[in-house]
mmCIF file of C-alpha atoms in Angstrom:
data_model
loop_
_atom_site.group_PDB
_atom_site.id
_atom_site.type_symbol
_atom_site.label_atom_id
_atom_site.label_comp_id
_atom_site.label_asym_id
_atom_site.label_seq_id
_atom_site.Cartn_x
_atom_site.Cartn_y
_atom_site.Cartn_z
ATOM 1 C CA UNK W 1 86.800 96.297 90.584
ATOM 2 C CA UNK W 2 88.035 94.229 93.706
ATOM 3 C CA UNK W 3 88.623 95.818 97.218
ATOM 4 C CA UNK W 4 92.784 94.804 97.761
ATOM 5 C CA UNK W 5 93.392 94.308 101.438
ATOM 6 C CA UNK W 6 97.209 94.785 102.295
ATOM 7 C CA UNK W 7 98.881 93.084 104.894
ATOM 8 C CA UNK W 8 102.657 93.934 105.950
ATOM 9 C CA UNK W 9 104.005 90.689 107.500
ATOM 10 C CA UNK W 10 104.490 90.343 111.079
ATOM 11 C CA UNK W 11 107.511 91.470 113.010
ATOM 12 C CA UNK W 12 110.455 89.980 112.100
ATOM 13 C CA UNK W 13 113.951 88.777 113.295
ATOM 14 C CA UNK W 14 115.674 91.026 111.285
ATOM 15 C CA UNK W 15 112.888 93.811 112.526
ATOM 16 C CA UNK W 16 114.394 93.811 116.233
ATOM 17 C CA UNK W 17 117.782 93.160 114.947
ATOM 18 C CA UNK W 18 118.239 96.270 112.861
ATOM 19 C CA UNK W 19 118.724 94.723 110.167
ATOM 20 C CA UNK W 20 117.702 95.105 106.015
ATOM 21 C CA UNK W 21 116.454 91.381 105.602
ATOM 22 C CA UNK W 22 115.532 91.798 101.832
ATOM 23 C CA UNK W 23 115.180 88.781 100.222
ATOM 24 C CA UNK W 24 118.111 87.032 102.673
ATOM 25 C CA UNK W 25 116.939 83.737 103.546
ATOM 26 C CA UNK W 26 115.273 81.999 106.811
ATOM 27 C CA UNK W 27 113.888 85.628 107.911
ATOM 28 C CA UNK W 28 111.207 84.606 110.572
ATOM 29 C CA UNK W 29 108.653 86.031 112.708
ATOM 30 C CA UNK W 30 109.941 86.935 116.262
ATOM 31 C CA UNK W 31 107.453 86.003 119.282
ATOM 32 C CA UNK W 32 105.473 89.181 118.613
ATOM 33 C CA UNK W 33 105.303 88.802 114.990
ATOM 34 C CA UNK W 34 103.927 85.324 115.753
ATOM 35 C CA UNK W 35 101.058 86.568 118.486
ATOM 36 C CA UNK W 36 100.449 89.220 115.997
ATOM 37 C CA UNK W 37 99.925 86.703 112.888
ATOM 38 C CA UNK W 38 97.640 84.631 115.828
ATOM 39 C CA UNK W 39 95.350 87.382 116.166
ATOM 40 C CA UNK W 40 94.713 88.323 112.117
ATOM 41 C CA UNK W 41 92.414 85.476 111.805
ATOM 42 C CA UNK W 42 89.876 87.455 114.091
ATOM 43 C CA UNK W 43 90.948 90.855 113.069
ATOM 44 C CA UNK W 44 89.331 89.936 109.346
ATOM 45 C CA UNK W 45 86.632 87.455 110.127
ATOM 46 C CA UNK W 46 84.099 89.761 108.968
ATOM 47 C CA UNK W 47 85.535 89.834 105.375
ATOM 48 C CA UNK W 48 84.479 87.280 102.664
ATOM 49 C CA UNK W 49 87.976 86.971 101.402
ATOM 50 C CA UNK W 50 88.202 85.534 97.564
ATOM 51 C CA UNK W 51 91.284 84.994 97.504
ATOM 52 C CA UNK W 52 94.795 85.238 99.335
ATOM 53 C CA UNK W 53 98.073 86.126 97.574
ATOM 54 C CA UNK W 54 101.422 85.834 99.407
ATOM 55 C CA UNK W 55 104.952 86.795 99.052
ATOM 56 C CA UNK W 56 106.887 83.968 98.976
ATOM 57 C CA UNK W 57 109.383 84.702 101.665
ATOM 58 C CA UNK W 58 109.209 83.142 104.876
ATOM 59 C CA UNK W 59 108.000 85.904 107.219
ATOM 60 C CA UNK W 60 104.828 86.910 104.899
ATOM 61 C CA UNK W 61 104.122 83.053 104.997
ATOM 62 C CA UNK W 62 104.099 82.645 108.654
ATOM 63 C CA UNK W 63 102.468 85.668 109.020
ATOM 64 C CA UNK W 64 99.220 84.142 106.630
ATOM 65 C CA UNK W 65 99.959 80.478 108.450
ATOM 66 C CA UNK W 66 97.322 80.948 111.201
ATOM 67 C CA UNK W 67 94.938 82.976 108.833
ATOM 68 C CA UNK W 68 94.988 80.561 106.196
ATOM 69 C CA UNK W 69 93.930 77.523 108.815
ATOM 70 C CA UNK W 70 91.476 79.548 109.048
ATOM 71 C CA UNK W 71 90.187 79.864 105.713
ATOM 72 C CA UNK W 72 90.524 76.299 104.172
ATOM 73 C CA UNK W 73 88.480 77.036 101.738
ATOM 74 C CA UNK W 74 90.022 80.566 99.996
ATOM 75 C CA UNK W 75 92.534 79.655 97.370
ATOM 76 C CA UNK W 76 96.246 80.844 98.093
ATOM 77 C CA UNK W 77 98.536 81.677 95.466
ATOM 78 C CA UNK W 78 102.603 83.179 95.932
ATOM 79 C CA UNK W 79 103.681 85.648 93.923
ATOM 80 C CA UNK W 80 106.990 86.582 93.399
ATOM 81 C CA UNK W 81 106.190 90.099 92.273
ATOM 82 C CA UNK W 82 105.120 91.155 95.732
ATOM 83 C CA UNK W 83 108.255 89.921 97.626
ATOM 84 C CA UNK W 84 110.729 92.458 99.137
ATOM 85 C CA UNK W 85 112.717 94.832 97.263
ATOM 86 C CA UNK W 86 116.013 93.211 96.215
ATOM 87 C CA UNK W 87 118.209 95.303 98.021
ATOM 88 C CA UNK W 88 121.224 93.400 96.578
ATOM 89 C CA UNK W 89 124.497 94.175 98.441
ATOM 90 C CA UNK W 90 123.025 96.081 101.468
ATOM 91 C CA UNK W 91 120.801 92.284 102.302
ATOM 92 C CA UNK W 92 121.298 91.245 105.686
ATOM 93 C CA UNK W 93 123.348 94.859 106.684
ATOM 94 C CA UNK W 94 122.736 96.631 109.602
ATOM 95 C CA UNK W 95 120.666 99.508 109.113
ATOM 96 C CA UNK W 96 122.630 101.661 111.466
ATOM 97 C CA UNK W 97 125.950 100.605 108.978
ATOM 98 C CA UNK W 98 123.832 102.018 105.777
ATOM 99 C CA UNK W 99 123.073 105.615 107.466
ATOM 100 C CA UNK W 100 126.325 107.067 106.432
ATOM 101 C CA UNK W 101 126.028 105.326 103.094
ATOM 102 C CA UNK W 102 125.506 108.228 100.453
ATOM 103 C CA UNK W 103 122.995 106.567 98.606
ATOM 104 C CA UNK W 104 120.735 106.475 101.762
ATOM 105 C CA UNK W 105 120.354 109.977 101.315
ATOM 106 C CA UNK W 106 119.294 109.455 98.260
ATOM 107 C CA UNK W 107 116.706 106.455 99.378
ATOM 108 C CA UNK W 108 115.043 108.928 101.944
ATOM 109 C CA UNK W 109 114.591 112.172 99.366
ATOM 110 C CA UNK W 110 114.961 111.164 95.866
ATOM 111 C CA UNK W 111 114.160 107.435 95.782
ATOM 112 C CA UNK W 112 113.361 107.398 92.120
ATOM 113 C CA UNK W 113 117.019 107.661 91.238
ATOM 114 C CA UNK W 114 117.857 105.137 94.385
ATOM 115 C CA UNK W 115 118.981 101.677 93.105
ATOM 116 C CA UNK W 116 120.480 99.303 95.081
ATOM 117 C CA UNK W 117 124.362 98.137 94.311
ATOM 118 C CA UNK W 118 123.783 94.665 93.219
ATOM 119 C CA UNK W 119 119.492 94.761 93.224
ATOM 120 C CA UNK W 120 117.033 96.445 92.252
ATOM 121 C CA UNK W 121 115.842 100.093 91.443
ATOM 122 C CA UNK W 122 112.886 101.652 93.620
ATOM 123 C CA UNK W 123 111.262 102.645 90.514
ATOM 124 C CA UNK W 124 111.531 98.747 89.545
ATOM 125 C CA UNK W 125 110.547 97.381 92.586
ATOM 126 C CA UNK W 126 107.458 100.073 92.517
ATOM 127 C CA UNK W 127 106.447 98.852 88.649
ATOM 128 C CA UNK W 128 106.276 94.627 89.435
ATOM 129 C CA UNK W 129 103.868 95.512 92.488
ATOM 130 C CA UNK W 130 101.377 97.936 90.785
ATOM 131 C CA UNK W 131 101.751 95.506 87.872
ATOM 132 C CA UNK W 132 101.265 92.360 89.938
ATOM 133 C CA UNK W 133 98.167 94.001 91.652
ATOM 134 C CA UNK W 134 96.097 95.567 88.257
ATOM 135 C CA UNK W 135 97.001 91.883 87.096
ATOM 136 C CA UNK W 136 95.366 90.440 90.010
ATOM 137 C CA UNK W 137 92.456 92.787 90.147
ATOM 138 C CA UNK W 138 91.276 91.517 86.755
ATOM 139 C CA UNK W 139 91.959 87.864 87.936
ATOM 140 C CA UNK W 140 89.485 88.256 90.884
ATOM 141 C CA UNK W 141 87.060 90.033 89.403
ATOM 142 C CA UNK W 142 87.173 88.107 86.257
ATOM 143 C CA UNK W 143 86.351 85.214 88.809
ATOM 144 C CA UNK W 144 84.716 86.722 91.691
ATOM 145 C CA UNK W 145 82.664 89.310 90.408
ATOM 146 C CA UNK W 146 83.159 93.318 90.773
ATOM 147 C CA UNK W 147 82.624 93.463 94.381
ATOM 148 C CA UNK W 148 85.084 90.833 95.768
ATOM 149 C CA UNK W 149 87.931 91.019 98.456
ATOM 150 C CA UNK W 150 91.112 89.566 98.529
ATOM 151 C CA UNK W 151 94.267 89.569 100.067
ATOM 152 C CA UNK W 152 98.107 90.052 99.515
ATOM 153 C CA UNK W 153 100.747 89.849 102.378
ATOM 154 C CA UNK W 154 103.654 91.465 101.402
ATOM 155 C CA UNK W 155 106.561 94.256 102.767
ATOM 156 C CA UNK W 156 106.662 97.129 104.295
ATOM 157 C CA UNK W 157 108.025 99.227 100.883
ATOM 158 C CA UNK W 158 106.449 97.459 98.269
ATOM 159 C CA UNK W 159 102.913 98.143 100.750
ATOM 160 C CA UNK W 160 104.209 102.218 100.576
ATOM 161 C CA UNK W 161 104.891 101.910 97.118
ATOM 162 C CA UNK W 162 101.548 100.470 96.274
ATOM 163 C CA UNK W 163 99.901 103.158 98.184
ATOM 164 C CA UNK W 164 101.672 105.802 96.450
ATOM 165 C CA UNK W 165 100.572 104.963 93.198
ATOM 166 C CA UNK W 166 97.065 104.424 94.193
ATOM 167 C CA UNK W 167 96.833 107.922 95.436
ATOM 168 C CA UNK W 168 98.887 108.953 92.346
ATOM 169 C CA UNK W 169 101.964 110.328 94.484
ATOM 170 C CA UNK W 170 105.153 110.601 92.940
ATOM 171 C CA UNK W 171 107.500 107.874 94.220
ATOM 172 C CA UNK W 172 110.033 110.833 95.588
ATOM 173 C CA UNK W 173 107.316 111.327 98.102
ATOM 174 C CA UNK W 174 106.210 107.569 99.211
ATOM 175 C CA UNK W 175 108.848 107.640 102.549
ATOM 176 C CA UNK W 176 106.164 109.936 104.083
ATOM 177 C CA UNK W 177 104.186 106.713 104.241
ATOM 178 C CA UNK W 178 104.126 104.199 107.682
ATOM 179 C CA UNK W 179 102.502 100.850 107.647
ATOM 180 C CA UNK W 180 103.987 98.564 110.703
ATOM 181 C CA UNK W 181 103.859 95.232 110.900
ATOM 182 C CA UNK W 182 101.156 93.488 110.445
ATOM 183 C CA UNK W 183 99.554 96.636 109.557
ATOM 184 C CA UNK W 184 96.302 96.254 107.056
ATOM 185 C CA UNK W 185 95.461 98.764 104.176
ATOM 186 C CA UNK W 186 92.985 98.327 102.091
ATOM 187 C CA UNK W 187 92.347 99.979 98.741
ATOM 188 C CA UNK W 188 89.253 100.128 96.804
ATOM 189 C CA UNK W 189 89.550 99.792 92.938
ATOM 190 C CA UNK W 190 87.007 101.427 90.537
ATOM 191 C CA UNK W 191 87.103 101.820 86.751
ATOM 192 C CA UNK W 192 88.450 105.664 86.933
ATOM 193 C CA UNK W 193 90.580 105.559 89.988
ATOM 194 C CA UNK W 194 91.364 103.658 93.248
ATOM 195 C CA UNK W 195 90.559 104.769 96.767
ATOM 196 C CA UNK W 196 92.533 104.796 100.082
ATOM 197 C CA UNK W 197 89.937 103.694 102.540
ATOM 198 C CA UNK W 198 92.559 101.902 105.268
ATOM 199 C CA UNK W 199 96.052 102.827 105.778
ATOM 200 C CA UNK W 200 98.057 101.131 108.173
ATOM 201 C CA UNK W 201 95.932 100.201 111.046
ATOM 202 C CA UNK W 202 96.969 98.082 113.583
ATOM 203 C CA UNK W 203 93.981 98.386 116.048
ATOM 204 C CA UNK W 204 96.040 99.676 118.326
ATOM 205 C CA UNK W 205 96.802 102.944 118.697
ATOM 206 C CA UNK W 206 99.780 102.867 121.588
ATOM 207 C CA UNK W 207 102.376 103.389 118.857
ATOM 208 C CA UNK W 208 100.626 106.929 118.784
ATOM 209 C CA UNK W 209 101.858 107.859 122.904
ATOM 210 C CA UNK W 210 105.051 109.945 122.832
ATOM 211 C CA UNK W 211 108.353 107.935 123.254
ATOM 212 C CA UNK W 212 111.028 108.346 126.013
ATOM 213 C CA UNK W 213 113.497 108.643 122.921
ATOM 214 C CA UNK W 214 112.784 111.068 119.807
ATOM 215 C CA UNK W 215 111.871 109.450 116.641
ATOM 216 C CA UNK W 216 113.547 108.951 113.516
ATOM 217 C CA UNK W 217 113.732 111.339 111.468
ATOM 218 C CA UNK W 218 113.811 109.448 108.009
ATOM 219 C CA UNK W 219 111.955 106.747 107.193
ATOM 220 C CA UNK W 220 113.102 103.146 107.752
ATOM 221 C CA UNK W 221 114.019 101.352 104.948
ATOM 222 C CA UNK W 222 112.122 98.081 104.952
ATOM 223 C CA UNK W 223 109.285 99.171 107.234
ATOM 224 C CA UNK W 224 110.631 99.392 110.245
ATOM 225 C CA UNK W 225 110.339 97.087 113.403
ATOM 226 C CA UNK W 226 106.790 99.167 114.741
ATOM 227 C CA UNK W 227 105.626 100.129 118.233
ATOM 228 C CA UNK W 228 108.045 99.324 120.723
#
């Protein structure tokens, strides 16, 4: 089966604003989200990518803009499926507002039982990615062949989630997961199971120095806004 190669968009507005974008309109890439989105044309140029599937909200498509100038030829498709988790009432909220929220607590340790007031579930938003990416792994290699590689640029929790169930971790455990932005992962499908080859790499490995300021104990919800 097809070799999946994750992209979280670049960094965002929201990112650097604190803020839970979700699926809140006109979300776009701030100037480092941009230079980072510049430089993933070269950062894959050695993969023969089949085929490139997007989330259809704004920052995942100006993240694949320069990428898919690139690549004139490889067909792009949206899909829905992949887009952010709806996080209903808490779009657009300042993450530093939801901490006190009780169900946050429940987000960061027992996120199968987390649903959003007015969204989603995490155990929903987890089921339309895995589904949306077997569906697309029998696309591609229905019309690419066993050994092809394509794309999808989607979120930072839908990118964890997918992870999780490819290494067959419970959902509870999938906050212990980091991909940045613009982050790539790639996982390797096979007939009996899928394997982890790339998790989150950036090519840079600054975001690995110690900080002046302690780090966050729980995970961010959304992804996160990456190295500083």
């Amino acid at each position: 089966m097809p070799t999946l190669i994750l992209v979280r968009h670049g960094r965002s507005t929201a990112n650097t604003a604190g803020l839970l974008a979700g699926w809140t309109p006109g979300v776009a890439l701030d100037e480092r989200g941009a230079a980072q989105a510049a430089a993933l044309p070269a950062r894959l140029a050695d993969l023969p990518l089949a085929q490139i599937v997007v989330s259809p909200l704004q920052r995942c498509q100006e993240t694949l803009a320069p990428l898919i100038a690139a690549r004139p030829d490889v067909p792009v498709s949206a899909e829905e499926r992949i887009g952010e988790c709806d996080y209903g009432d808490w779009s657009g909220r300042k993450l530093a507002e939801l901490t006190d929220e009780p169900l946050m607590q429940v987000v960061q340790q027992h996120p199968t039982a987390a649903a959003f007031p007015g969204g989603e579930s995490m155990r929903q938003m987890q089921h339309r990615a895995a589904e949306a990416v077997r569906e697309w792994n029998a696309r591609v290699e229905r019309e690419y062949g066993t050994d092809a590689v394509y794309l999808m640029c989607s979120h930072g929790d839908i990118i964890k989630s997918l992870v999780a169930d490819a290494l067959g971790l419970h959902l509870d455990l999938f906050q212990r997961i980091s991909v940045e932005p613009c982050s790539i992962t790639a996982i390797r499908y096979t007939r009996l199971r899928p394997f982890l080859v790339r998790l989150g790499d950036t090519g840079d490995f600054a975001s690995l120095a110690p900080r002046e300021e302690p780090g966050e104990a729980d995970a961010p919800v959304g992804g996160g806004a990456g190295a500083p």
